[in-house]
XYZ file of C-alpha atoms in Angstrom:
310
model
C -28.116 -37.816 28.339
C -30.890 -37.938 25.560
C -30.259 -40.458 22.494
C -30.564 -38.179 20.012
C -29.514 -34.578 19.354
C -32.495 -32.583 17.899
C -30.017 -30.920 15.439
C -28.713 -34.133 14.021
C -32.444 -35.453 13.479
C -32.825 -32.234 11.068
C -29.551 -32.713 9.446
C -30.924 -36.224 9.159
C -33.823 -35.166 7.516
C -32.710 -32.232 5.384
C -29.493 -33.644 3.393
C -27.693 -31.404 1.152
C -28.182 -34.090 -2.162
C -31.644 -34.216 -1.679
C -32.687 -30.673 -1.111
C -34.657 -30.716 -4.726
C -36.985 -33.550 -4.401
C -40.600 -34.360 -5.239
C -43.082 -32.737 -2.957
C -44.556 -36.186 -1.438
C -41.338 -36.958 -0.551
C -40.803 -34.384 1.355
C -44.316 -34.302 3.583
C -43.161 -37.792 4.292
C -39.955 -37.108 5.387
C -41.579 -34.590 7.454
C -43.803 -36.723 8.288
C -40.784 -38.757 10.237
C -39.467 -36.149 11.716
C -42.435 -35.067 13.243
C -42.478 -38.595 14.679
C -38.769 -38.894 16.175
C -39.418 -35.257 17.401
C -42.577 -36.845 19.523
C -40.455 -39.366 20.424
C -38.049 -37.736 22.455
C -37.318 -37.411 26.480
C -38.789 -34.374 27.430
C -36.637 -34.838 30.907
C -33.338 -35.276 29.138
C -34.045 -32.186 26.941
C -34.575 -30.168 29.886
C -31.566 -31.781 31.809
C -29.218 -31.142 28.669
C -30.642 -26.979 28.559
C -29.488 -26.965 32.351
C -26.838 -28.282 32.386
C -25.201 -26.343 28.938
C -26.637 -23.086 30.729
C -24.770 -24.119 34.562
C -21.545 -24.729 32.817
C -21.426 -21.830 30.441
C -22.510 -19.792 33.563
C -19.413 -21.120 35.414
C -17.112 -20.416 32.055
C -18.681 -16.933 32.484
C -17.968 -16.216 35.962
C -14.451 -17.572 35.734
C -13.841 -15.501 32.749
C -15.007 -12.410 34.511
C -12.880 -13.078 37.397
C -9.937 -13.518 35.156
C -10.595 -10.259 33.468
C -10.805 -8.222 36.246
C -7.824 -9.674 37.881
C -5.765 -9.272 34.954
C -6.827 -5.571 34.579
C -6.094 -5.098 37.919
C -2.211 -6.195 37.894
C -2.003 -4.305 34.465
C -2.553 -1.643 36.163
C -0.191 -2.613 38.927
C 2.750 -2.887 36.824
C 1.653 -0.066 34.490
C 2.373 1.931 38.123
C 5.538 0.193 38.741
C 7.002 0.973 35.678
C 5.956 4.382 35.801
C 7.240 4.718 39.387
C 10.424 3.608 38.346
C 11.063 5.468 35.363
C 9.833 9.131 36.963
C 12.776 7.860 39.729
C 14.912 7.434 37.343
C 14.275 10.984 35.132
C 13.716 8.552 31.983
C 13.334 10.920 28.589
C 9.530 12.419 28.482
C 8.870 10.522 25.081
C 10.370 7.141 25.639
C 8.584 7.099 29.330
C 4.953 7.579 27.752
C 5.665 4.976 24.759
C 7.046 2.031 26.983
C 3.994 2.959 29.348
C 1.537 2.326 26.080
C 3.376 -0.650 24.833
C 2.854 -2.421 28.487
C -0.622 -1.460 29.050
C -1.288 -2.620 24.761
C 0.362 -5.632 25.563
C -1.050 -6.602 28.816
C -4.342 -6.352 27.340
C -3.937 -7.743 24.201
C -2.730 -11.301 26.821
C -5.770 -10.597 28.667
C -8.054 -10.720 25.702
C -6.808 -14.052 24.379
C -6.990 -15.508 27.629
C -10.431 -14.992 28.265
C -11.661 -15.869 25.074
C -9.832 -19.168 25.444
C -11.777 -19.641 28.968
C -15.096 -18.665 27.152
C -14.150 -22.014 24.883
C -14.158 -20.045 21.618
C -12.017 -21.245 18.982
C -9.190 -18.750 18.234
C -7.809 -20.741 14.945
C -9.938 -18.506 12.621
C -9.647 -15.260 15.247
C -5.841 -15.910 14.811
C -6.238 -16.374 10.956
C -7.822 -13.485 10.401
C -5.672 -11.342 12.417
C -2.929 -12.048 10.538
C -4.081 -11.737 7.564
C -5.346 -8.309 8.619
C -1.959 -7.714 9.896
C -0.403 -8.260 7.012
C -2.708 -6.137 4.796
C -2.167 -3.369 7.148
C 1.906 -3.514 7.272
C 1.717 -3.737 3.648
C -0.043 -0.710 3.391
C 1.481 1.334 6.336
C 5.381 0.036 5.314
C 6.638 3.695 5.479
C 4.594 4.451 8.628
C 5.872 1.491 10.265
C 9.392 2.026 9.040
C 9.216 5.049 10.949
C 7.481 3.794 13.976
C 10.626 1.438 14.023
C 13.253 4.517 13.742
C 11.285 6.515 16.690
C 11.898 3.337 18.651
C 15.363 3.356 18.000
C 15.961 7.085 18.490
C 14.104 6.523 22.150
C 16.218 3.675 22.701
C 19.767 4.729 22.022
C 19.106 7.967 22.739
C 21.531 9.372 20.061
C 20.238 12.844 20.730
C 17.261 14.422 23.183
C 14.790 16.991 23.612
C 16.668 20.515 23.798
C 20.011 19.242 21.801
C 21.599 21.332 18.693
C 21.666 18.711 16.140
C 22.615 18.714 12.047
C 20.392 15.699 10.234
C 19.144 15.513 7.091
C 20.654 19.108 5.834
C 18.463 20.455 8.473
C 20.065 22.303 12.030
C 18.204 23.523 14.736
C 17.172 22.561 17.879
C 15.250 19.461 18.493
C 11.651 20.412 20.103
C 9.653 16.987 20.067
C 10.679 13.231 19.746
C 7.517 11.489 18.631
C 6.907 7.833 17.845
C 6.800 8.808 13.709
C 8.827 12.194 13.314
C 11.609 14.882 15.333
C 10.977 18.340 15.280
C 13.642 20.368 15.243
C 13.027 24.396 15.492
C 15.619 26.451 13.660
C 17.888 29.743 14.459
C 14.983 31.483 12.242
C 12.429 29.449 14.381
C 11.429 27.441 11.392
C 9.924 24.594 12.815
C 11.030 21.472 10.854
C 9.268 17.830 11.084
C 11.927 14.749 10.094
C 10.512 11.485 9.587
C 12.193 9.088 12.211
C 13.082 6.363 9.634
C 15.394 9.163 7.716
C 16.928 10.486 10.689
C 17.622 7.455 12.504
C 19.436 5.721 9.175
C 21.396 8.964 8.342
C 24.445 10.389 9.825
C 23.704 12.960 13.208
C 26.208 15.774 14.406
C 24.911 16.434 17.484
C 26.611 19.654 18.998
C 24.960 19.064 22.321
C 26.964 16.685 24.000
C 30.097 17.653 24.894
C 30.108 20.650 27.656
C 33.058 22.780 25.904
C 32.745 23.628 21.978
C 35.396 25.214 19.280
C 34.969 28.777 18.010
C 36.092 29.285 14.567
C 36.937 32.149 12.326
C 38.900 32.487 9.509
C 40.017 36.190 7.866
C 41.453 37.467 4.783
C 43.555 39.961 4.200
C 45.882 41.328 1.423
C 49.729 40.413 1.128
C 51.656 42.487 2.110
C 49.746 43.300 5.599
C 51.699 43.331 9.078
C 51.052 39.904 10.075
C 51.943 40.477 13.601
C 49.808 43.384 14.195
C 46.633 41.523 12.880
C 47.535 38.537 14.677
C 47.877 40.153 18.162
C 44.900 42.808 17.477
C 42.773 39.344 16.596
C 44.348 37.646 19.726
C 43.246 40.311 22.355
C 39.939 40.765 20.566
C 39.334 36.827 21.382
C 41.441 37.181 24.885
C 38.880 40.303 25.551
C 35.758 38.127 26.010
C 35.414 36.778 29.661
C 33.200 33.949 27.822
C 36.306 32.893 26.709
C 38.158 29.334 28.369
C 41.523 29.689 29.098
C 42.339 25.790 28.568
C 42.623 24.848 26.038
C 44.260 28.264 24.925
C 43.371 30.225 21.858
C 45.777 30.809 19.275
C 46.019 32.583 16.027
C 47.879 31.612 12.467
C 47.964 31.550 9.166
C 45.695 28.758 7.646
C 46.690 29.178 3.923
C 48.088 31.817 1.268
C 45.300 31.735 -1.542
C 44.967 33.199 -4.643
C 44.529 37.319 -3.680
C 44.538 36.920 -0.017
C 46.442 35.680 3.243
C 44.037 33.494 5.287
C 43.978 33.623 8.996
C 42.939 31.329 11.002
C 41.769 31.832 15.057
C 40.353 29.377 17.343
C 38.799 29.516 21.000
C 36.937 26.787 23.125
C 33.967 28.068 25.125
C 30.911 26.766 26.849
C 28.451 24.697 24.829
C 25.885 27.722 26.237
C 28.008 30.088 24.858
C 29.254 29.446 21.411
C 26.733 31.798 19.268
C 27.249 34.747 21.727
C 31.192 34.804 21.427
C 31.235 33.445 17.629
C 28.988 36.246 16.723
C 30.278 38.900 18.931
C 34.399 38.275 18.127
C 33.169 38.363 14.509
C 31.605 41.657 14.609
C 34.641 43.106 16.433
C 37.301 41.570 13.443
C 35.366 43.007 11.399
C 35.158 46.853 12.813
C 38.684 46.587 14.611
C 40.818 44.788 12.332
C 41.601 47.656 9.734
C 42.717 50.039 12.676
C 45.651 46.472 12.822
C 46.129 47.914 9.286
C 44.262 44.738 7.570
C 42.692 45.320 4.018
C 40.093 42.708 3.462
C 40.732 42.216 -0.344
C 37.219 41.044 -2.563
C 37.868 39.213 -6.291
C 39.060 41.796 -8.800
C 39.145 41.864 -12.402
C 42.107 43.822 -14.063
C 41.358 44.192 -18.070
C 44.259 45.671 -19.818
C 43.715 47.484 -23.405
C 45.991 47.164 -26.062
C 45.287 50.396 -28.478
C 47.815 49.195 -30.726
C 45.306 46.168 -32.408
């Protein structure tokens, strides 16, 4: 190995305290130089060149072969996973994010380690990412916010693509579970975007999961109406619809006596499939068969009485 590095014999010569200095001074010092330059081992200059350029040839080649190998069982377990979650029927959305989080994560290992084979410092890398992290959380704290709800929602699963769900005031049918927002598509076909951080912190009624579902009507009519012929006329109106599940059975009663009218109430359990079909349909027929039962459907009156005498 040479004696002396030629980068230290500059340093030597140019030091930072004596940068402003007389001009003779300096064409001696240069002077020097000039002479510990011609001094030097040619040999040991050229043996240092080849052997810094065999050994950052060999750093080169063994960071290429960890790269490729590494990309190469990425992609391995990238397949497995995918394999096993296509077996398995795993939810559309959640199977393409954990697919992307792998592969980002993989890579991001893959990165680091080469770099650290190449023999590069990653203190100030690191530094700098994080301080770039932060700057970027800061800003994106909402986005990320509802990064993290999507995460959840394709995690617990509290609802899926195709369910009827209430969130947020909003009902309809969810279309689309992204990483950020749910769409949900309404009777009118609205089409509604919900950001996941709202959604998955708020309270969900999600009609979809059970396979049966409660119909629900309630009707007014006047005192003084035959109970019992409105009740069975409303009975074999409900009973009439082969949509209709026999268990549990349907029944028919007064819910309340209010102000100007007598409430009753009916209830029927049908198919999740079927609910809008036979809550629609028996509501329709109440409404065209009912006074045939002899049921007045009473509306708010006003009475106003005159005394002429004032």
């Amino acid at each position: 190995m040479m004696s002396h590095n030629i980068f230290g014999l500059f340093l030597q010569a140019e030091k930072l305290e004596n940068l402003i200095v007389p001009d003779s001074v300096q064409k001696e010092k240069f002077a020097q130089t000039v002479k510990r330059l011609a001094a030097l081992d040619v040999n040991d200059i050229v043996s240092d060149i080849v052997s810094w350029l065999i050994w950052t040839g060999i750093k080169i080649c063994i960071a290429l072969a960890i790269y490729y190998a590494g990309r190469w069982f990425i992609k391995r377990i990238v397949n497995m996973i995918d394999a096993i979650m296509t077996r398995r029927r795993t939810e559309l959305s959640l199977h393409t994010f954990l697919l992307t989080l792998v592969r980002t994560i993989g890579y991001i290992i893959l990165v680091v380690a080469v770099v650290s084979v190449l023999g590069i410092n990653l203190t100030i890398f690191a530094a700098v990412l994080a301080s770039a992290g932060l700057a970027i959380g800061m800003a994106l704290s909402s986005t990320l916010q509802n990064f993290a709800g999507g995460v959840m929602i394709l995690v617990l699963r509290p609802y899926t693509i195709g369910d009827y769900i209430s969130a947020q005031g909003v009902a309809g049918t969810v279309t689309a579970i992204r990483l950020f927002t749910t769409t949900v598509q309404t009777t009118d076909k609205q089409t509604i975007y919900i950001p996941n951080n709202m959604i998955s912190t708020s309270i969900i009624n999600n009609h979809s999961t059970s396979v049966t579902r409660r119909c629900s009507w309630k009707v007014s009519v006047s005192y003084g109406d035959d109970y019992d012929a409105i009740r069975a006329a409303m009975s074999a109106i409900i009973m009439r619809s082969d949509k209709v599940l026999k268990e549990p059975a349907s029944y028919v009663r007064i819910d309340s006596m209010a102000d100007s009218a007598v409430v009753i109430e009916a209830r029927a359990w049908v198919l999740n499939k079927d609910y809008w079909d036979v809550l629609d349909s028996v509501t329709e027929s109440f409404y065209k068969e009912l006074p045939a039962a002899g049921a007045r459907f009473p509306f708010p009156q006003l009475d106003v009485h005159i005394d002429r005498g004032v």
